[in-house]
PDB file of C-alpha atoms in Angstrom:
ATOM      1  CA  MET A   1     -13.536   1.467 -14.836  1.00 42.00           C
ATOM      2  CA  THR A   2     -12.475   4.856 -15.048  1.00 42.00           C
ATOM      3  CA  GLN A   3      -9.552   6.024 -16.788  1.00 49.00           C
ATOM      4  CA  GLY A   4      -6.838   7.250 -14.489  1.00 49.00           C
ATOM      5  CA  PRO A   5      -5.977   8.299 -12.009  1.00 51.00           C
ATOM      6  CA  VAL A   6      -6.249  11.598 -13.895  1.00 61.00           C
ATOM      7  CA  THR A   7      -4.896  13.405 -10.885  1.00 81.00           C
ATOM      8  CA  LEU A   8      -2.519  11.682  -8.305  1.00 86.00           C
ATOM      9  CA  GLU A   9      -1.043  13.274  -5.446  1.00 90.00           C
ATOM     10  CA  VAL A  10       1.359  10.888  -3.417  1.00 92.00           C
ATOM     11  CA  SER A  11       3.322  12.379  -0.391  1.00 94.00           C
ATOM     12  CA  VAL A  12       6.310  10.191   0.905  1.00 97.00           C
ATOM     13  CA  ALA A  13       7.762  10.821   4.337  1.00 96.00           C
ATOM     14  CA  TYR A  14      10.646   8.968   5.689  1.00 97.00           C
ATOM     15  CA  ALA A  15      10.460   8.405   9.632  1.00 96.00           C
ATOM     16  CA  LEU A  16      14.113   6.781   9.302  1.00 95.00           C
ATOM     17  CA  PRO A  17      17.203   7.138   7.618  1.00 94.00           C
ATOM     18  CA  ARG A  18      16.347   6.543   3.679  1.00 92.00           C
ATOM     19  CA  LYS A  19      19.502   4.468   3.247  1.00 91.00           C
ATOM     20  CA  GLY A  20      18.442   1.161   1.268  1.00 91.00           C
ATOM     21  CA  ILE A  21      14.789   2.577   0.939  1.00 97.00           C
ATOM     22  CA  PRO A  22      13.457   3.318  -2.242  1.00 97.00           C
ATOM     23  CA  ALA A  23      12.994   6.828  -3.645  1.00 96.00           C
ATOM     24  CA  ALA A  24       9.596   8.593  -3.404  1.00 96.00           C
ATOM     25  CA  GLN A  25       9.417   8.660  -7.229  1.00 96.00           C
ATOM     26  CA  SER A  26       9.339   4.638  -7.110  1.00 97.00           C
ATOM     27  CA  PHE A  27       6.395   4.747  -4.504  1.00 97.00           C
ATOM     28  CA  ARG A  28       4.327   7.122  -6.752  1.00 95.00           C
ATOM     29  CA  ARG A  29       4.876   4.706  -9.570  1.00 96.00           C
ATOM     30  CA  TRP A  30       3.762   1.922  -7.749  1.00 97.00           C
ATOM     31  CA  VAL A  31       0.680   3.597  -6.498  1.00 96.00           C
ATOM     32  CA  HIS A  32      -0.195   4.852  -9.812  1.00 94.00           C
ATOM     33  CA  ALA A  33      -0.027   1.392 -11.158  1.00 95.00           C
ATOM     34  CA  ALA A  34      -2.207   0.238  -8.501  1.00 95.00           C
ATOM     35  CA  LEU A  35      -4.974   2.668  -9.284  1.00 93.00           C
ATOM     36  CA  ASP A  36      -4.687   3.133 -12.964  1.00 90.00           C
ATOM     37  CA  GLY A  37      -8.443   2.637 -14.245  1.00 86.00           C
ATOM     38  CA  ARG A  38      -9.524   2.129 -10.752  1.00 88.00           C
ATOM     39  CA  ILE A  39     -10.069   5.571  -9.478  1.00 86.00           C
ATOM     40  CA  LYS A  40     -10.133   9.165 -11.170  1.00 81.00           C
ATOM     41  CA  ASP A  41      -8.589  11.319  -8.482  1.00 84.00           C
ATOM     42  CA  ALA A  42      -6.477  10.291  -5.495  1.00 87.00           C
ATOM     43  CA  ASP A  43      -4.497  11.964  -2.664  1.00 90.00           C
ATOM     44  CA  LEU A  44      -2.624   9.691  -0.324  1.00 94.00           C
ATOM     45  CA  ALA A  45       0.314   9.896   1.855  1.00 96.00           C
ATOM     46  CA  ILE A  46       2.999   7.059   2.573  1.00 98.00           C
ATOM     47  CA  ARG A  47       4.822   6.999   5.713  1.00 98.00           C
ATOM     48  CA  ILE A  48       8.148   4.780   6.090  1.00 98.00           C
ATOM     49  CA  VAL A  49       8.341   3.812   9.701  1.00 98.00           C
ATOM     50  CA  ASP A  50      10.838   1.914  11.977  1.00 98.00           C
ATOM     51  CA  ALA A  51       9.670  -1.001  14.071  1.00 98.00           C
ATOM     52  CA  PRO A  52       8.745   0.917  17.405  1.00 98.00           C
ATOM     53  CA  GLU A  53       6.455   3.087  15.326  1.00 98.00           C
ATOM     54  CA  GLY A  54       5.198   0.210  13.345  1.00 98.00           C
ATOM     55  CA  GLN A  55       4.329  -1.980  16.313  1.00 98.00           C
ATOM     56  CA  HIS A  56       2.721   1.159  18.389  1.00 98.00           C
ATOM     57  CA  LEU A  57       0.333   1.971  15.371  1.00 98.00           C
ATOM     58  CA  ASN A  58      -0.537  -1.650  14.497  1.00 98.00           C
ATOM     59  CA  ALA A  59      -1.150  -2.135  18.532  1.00 98.00           C
ATOM     60  CA  HIS A  60      -3.271   0.885  18.812  1.00 97.00           C
ATOM     61  CA  PHE A  61      -5.430   0.701  15.485  1.00 96.00           C
ATOM     62  CA  ARG A  62      -5.559  -3.104  15.012  1.00 96.00           C
ATOM     63  CA  GLY A  63      -4.753  -4.741  18.671  1.00 97.00           C
ATOM     64  CA  LYS A  64      -2.026  -6.363  17.427  1.00 97.00           C
ATOM     65  CA  ASN A  65       1.155  -5.900  19.320  1.00 97.00           C
ATOM     66  CA  TYR A  66       3.970  -6.186  16.756  1.00 97.00           C
ATOM     67  CA  ALA A  67       5.128  -4.548  13.759  1.00 97.00           C
ATOM     68  CA  THR A  68       3.565  -5.519  10.460  1.00 97.00           C
ATOM     69  CA  ASN A  69       4.675  -4.913   6.939  1.00 98.00           C
ATOM     70  CA  VAL A  70       1.915  -2.540   5.760  1.00 98.00           C
ATOM     71  CA  LEU A  71      -1.057  -0.560   7.295  1.00 98.00           C
ATOM     72  CA  SER A  72      -3.646   0.961   5.364  1.00 97.00           C
ATOM     73  CA  PHE A  73      -5.913   3.682   6.673  1.00 96.00           C
ATOM     74  CA  PRO A  74      -8.828   4.690   4.166  1.00 92.00           C
ATOM     75  CA  ALA A  75     -10.124   8.283   4.429  1.00 89.00           C
ATOM     76  CA  GLU A  76     -13.645   8.496   5.585  1.00 86.00           C
ATOM     77  CA  ARG A  77     -15.935  11.141   3.691  1.00 81.00           C
ATOM     78  CA  PRO A  78     -16.504  13.684   6.230  1.00 82.00           C
ATOM     79  CA  PRO A  79     -20.435  13.751   7.399  1.00 86.00           C
ATOM     80  CA  GLY A  80     -22.405  16.464   5.601  1.00 85.00           C
ATOM     81  CA  LEU A  81     -19.946  16.840   2.610  1.00 80.00           C
ATOM     82  CA  PRO A  82     -22.275  16.433  -0.524  1.00 82.00           C
ATOM     83  CA  LYS A  83     -22.020  13.486  -2.699  1.00 80.00           C
ATOM     84  CA  SER A  84     -21.281  15.933  -5.638  1.00 81.00           C
ATOM     85  CA  ALA A  85     -18.171  17.415  -3.533  1.00 75.00           C
ATOM     86  CA  ARG A  86     -14.984  16.424  -4.866  1.00 75.00           C
ATOM     87  CA  PHE A  87     -13.189  14.306  -2.365  1.00 74.00           C
ATOM     88  CA  PRO A  88      -9.913  12.675  -3.627  1.00 77.00           C
ATOM     89  CA  LEU A  89      -8.384  11.780  -0.264  1.00 81.00           C
ATOM     90  CA  LEU A  90      -7.947   8.147  -0.487  1.00 88.00           C
ATOM     91  CA  GLY A  91      -5.866   7.411   2.541  1.00 93.00           C
ATOM     92  CA  ASP A  92      -2.748   6.828   4.242  1.00 96.00           C
ATOM     93  CA  LEU A  93      -0.323   3.716   3.858  1.00 98.00           C
ATOM     94  CA  VAL A  94       2.388   3.114   6.765  1.00 98.00           C
ATOM     95  CA  LEU A  95       5.266   0.737   5.290  1.00 98.00           C
ATOM     96  CA  CYS A  96       7.763  -0.671   8.166  1.00 98.00           C
ATOM     97  CA  ALA A  97      11.018  -0.692   6.837  1.00 98.00           C
ATOM     98  CA  PRO A  98      12.547  -3.401   9.023  1.00 98.00           C
ATOM     99  CA  VAL A  99       9.717  -5.567   8.507  1.00 98.00           C
ATOM    100  CA  ILE A 100       9.752  -5.478   4.646  1.00 98.00           C
ATOM    101  CA  ALA A 101      13.434  -5.832   4.781  1.00 97.00           C
ATOM    102  CA  ARG A 102      13.325  -8.967   6.814  1.00 97.00           C
ATOM    103  CA  GLU A 103      10.625 -10.531   4.769  1.00 97.00           C
ATOM    104  CA  ALA A 104      12.256  -9.662   1.465  1.00 97.00           C
ATOM    105  CA  LEU A 105      15.433 -11.441   2.773  1.00 96.00           C
ATOM    106  CA  GLU A 106      13.503 -14.636   4.009  1.00 96.00           C
ATOM    107  CA  GLN A 107      11.208 -14.829   0.963  1.00 95.00           C
ATOM    108  CA  GLY A 108      14.442 -14.286  -1.427  1.00 94.00           C
ATOM    109  CA  LYS A 109      12.966 -11.275  -3.064  1.00 95.00           C
ATOM    110  CA  THR A 110      14.814  -8.057  -3.913  1.00 96.00           C
ATOM    111  CA  LEU A 111      14.117  -5.254  -1.299  1.00 97.00           C
ATOM    112  CA  SER A 112      12.558  -2.936  -4.295  1.00 97.00           C
ATOM    113  CA  ALA A 113      10.334  -5.675  -5.372  1.00 97.00           C
ATOM    114  CA  HIS A 114       8.963  -6.312  -2.110  1.00 97.00           C
ATOM    115  CA  TYR A 115       8.365  -2.529  -1.411  1.00 98.00           C
ATOM    116  CA  ALA A 116       6.487  -2.404  -4.577  1.00 98.00           C
ATOM    117  CA  HIS A 117       4.367  -5.464  -3.562  1.00 98.00           C
ATOM    118  CA  MET A 118       3.421  -4.106  -0.138  1.00 98.00           C
ATOM    119  CA  THR A 119       2.749  -0.705  -1.823  1.00 98.00           C
ATOM    120  CA  VAL A 120       0.447  -2.083  -4.422  1.00 98.00           C
ATOM    121  CA  HIS A 121      -1.441  -4.305  -1.588  1.00 97.00           C
ATOM    122  CA  GLY A 122      -1.874  -1.422   0.577  1.00 97.00           C
ATOM    123  CA  SER A 123      -3.358   0.889  -2.077  1.00 96.00           C
ATOM    124  CA  LEU A 124      -5.809  -1.933  -2.909  1.00 96.00           C
ATOM    125  CA  HIS A 125      -6.759  -2.004   0.584  1.00 96.00           C
ATOM    126  CA  LEU A 126      -7.479   1.629   0.444  1.00 95.00           C
ATOM    127  CA  LEU A 127      -9.673   0.981  -2.562  1.00 93.00           C
ATOM    128  CA  GLY A 128     -11.704  -1.570  -0.615  1.00 93.00           C
ATOM    129  CA  TRP A 129      -9.975  -4.653  -1.323  1.00 94.00           C
ATOM    130  CA  ASP A 130      -9.398  -7.089   1.474  1.00 92.00           C
ATOM    131  CA  HIS A 131      -8.410 -10.791   2.210  1.00 90.00           C
ATOM    132  CA  GLU A 132     -10.564 -11.691   4.931  1.00 86.00           C
ATOM    133  CA  LEU A 133     -12.310 -14.346   2.900  1.00 85.00           C
ATOM    134  CA  GLU A 134     -10.395 -16.853   0.921  1.00 91.00           C
ATOM    135  CA  ALA A 135     -12.229 -16.032  -2.321  1.00 93.00           C
ATOM    136  CA  ASP A 136     -11.332 -12.495  -1.618  1.00 91.00           C
ATOM    137  CA  ALA A 137      -7.845 -13.170  -1.023  1.00 92.00           C
ATOM    138  CA  LEU A 138      -7.455 -14.919  -4.079  1.00 94.00           C
ATOM    139  CA  ALA A 139      -9.081 -12.216  -6.245  1.00 96.00           C
ATOM    140  CA  MET A 140      -6.743  -9.782  -4.501  1.00 96.00           C
ATOM    141  CA  GLU A 141      -3.703 -11.695  -4.941  1.00 96.00           C
ATOM    142  CA  GLN A 142      -4.374 -12.071  -8.682  1.00 96.00           C
ATOM    143  CA  LEU A 143      -4.761  -8.437  -9.083  1.00 97.00           C
ATOM    144  CA  GLU A 144      -1.658  -7.883  -7.433  1.00 97.00           C
ATOM    145  CA  ARG A 145      -0.016 -10.320  -9.650  1.00 97.00           C
ATOM    146  CA  GLU A 146      -1.114  -8.512 -12.904  1.00 97.00           C
ATOM    147  CA  ILE A 147      -0.228  -5.004 -11.393  1.00 97.00           C
ATOM    148  CA  LEU A 148       3.203  -5.986 -10.469  1.00 97.00           C
ATOM    149  CA  ALA A 149       3.776  -8.070 -13.883  1.00 97.00           C
ATOM    150  CA  GLU A 150       2.951  -4.752 -15.583  1.00 96.00           C
ATOM    151  CA  LEU A 151       5.450  -3.139 -13.714  1.00 97.00           C
ATOM    152  CA  GLY A 152       8.125  -5.964 -14.637  1.00 97.00           C
ATOM    153  CA  LEU A 153       8.055  -7.601 -11.388  1.00 97.00           C
ATOM    154  CA  ASP A 154       7.731 -11.415 -10.488  1.00 94.00           C
ATOM    155  CA  ASP A 155       4.668 -13.032  -8.966  1.00 95.00           C
ATOM    156  CA  PRO A 156       5.337 -12.148  -5.459  1.00 94.00           C
ATOM    157  CA  TYR A 157       3.137 -15.445  -4.418  1.00 93.00           C
ATOM    158  CA  ALA A 158       5.299 -17.797  -6.218  1.00 88.00           C
ATOM    159  CA  GLU A 159       7.033 -20.348  -4.072  1.00 75.00           C
TER     160      GLU A 159
END
């Protein structure tokens, strides 16, 4: 593991009114917690969207015609870029505000805690974690629990 991230750049864009949505500083703190000790340099963008944009992106990139809570788009290293060249671009996260709000209510979580969980979850996807196989899902969920606990948040998978 590396110490870090040593440098972290997180841009946050709100594509809808910000009322009830956490501040950019919260998203930066959650990303930092997810990446801490796992990557040295990272630049990423977060976009908070409404349901129509979330549905469009999910349909276009995943072939699923509904809005989902978080989409992760890992950056690809440009062809021909020398391995020694610094490439801190990690990727992009898209968080769908209405889906996250609905899920938080259904799951009895605070909105902020659910945004934190989805931000951590998406950031881990950018690092290459996935949950396609049960063993991978269990490992990813455990790491999410640990990161969220460090942030003082409850287990998002607790019943």
